[in-house]
C-alpha positions as YAML, in Angstrom:
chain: A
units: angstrom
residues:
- id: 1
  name: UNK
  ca: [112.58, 20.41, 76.99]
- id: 2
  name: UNK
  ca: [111.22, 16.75, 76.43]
- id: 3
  name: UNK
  ca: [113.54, 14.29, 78.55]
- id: 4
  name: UNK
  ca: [114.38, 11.88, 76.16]
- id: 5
  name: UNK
  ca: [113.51, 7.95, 77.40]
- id: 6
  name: UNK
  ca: [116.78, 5.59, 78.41]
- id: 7
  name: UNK
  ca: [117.10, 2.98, 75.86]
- id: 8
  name: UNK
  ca: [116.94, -0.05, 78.34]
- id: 9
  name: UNK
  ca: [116.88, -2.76, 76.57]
- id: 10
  name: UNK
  ca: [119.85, -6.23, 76.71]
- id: 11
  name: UNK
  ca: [121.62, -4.57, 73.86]
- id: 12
  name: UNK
  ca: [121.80, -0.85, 75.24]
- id: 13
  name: UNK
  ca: [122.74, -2.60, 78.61]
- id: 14
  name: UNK
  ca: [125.58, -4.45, 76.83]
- id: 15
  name: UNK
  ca: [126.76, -1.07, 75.49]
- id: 16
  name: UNK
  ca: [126.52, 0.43, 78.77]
- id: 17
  name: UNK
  ca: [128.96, -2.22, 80.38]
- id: 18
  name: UNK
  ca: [131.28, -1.00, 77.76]
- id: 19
  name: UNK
  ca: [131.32, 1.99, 78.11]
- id: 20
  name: UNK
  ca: [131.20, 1.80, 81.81]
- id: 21
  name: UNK
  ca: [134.74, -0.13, 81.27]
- id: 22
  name: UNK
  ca: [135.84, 2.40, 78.90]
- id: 23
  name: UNK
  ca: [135.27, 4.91, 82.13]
- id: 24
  name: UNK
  ca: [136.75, 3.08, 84.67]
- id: 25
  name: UNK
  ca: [139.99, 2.80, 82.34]
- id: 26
  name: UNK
  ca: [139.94, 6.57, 81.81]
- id: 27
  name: UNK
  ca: [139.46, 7.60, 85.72]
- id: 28
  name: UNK
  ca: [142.42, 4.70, 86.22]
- id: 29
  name: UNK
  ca: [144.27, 7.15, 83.69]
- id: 30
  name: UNK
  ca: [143.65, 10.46, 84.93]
- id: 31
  name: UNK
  ca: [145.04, 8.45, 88.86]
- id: 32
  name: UNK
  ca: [148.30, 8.09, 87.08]
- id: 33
  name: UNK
  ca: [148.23, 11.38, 85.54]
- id: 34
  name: UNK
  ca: [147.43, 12.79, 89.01]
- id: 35
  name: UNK
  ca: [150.81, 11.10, 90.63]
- id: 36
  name: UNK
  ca: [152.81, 12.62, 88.16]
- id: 37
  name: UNK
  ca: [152.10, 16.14, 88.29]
- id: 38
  name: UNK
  ca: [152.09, 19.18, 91.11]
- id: 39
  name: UNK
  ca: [150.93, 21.64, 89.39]
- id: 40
  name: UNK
  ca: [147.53, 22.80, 91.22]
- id: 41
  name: UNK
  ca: [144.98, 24.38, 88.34]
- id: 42
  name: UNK
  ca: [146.35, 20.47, 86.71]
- id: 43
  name: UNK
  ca: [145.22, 18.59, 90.02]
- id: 44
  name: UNK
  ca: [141.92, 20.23, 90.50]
- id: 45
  name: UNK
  ca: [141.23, 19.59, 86.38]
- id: 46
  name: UNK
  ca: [142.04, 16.39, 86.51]
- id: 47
  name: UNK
  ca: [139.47, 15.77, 90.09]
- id: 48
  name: UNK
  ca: [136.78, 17.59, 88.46]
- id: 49
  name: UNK
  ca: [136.96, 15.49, 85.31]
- id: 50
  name: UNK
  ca: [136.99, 12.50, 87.66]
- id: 51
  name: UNK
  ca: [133.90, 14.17, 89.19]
- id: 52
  name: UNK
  ca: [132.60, 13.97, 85.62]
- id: 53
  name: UNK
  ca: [133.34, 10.98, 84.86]
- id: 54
  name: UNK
  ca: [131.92, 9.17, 87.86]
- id: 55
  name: UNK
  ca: [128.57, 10.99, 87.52]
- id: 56
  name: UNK
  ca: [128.38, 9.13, 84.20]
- id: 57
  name: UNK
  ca: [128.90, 6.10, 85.88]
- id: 58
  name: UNK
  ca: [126.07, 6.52, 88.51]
- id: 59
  name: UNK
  ca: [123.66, 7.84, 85.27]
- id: 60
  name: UNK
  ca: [124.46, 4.47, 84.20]
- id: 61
  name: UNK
  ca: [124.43, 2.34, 86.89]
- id: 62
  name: UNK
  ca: [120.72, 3.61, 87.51]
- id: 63
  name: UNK
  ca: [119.19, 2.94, 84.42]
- id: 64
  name: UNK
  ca: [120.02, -0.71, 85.10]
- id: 65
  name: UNK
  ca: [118.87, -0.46, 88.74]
- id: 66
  name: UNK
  ca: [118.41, -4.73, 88.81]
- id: 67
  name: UNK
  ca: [122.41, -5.56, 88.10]
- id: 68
  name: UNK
  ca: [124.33, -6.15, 91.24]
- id: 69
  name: UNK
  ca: [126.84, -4.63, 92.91]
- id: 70
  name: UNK
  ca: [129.29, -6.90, 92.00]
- id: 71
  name: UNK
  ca: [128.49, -6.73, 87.83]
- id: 72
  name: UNK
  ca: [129.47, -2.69, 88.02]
- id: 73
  name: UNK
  ca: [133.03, -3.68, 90.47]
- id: 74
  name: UNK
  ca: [133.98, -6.59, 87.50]
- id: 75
  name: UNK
  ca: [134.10, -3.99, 84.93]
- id: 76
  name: UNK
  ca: [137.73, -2.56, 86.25]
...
């Protein structure tokens, strides 16, 4: 299968901080969700989407490999 090419350009970038926000919020979610419940099969769930969730996040961050540290930390 043909590997589509990252969009890279100032736009897609822009898109990408938002969505990388949008992430951050949701793994900040599913940490609350975590401290509320006991149930095991919901705790493991809830890491693995985390897992998820943060693999997305390191996708992103290295299709903009040039943005700093600090520019991916803001975005909580």
């Amino acid at each position: 299968m043909d590997e589509k090419e990252e969009d890279k350009s100032e736009e897609s970038f822009r898109k990408h901080l938002v969505f990388y926000k949008k992430l951050n919020k949701k793994i900040s979610d599913i940490h609350e969700e975590i401290q509320v419940t006991g149930d095991a099969n919901i705790l493991r769930h809830l890491n693995e989407r985390i897992e998820a969730i943060e693999q997305d996040q390191t996708r992103i961050r290295k299709m903009f490999p040039a943005t700093d540290d600090e520019t991916w930390k803001n975005l909580n």
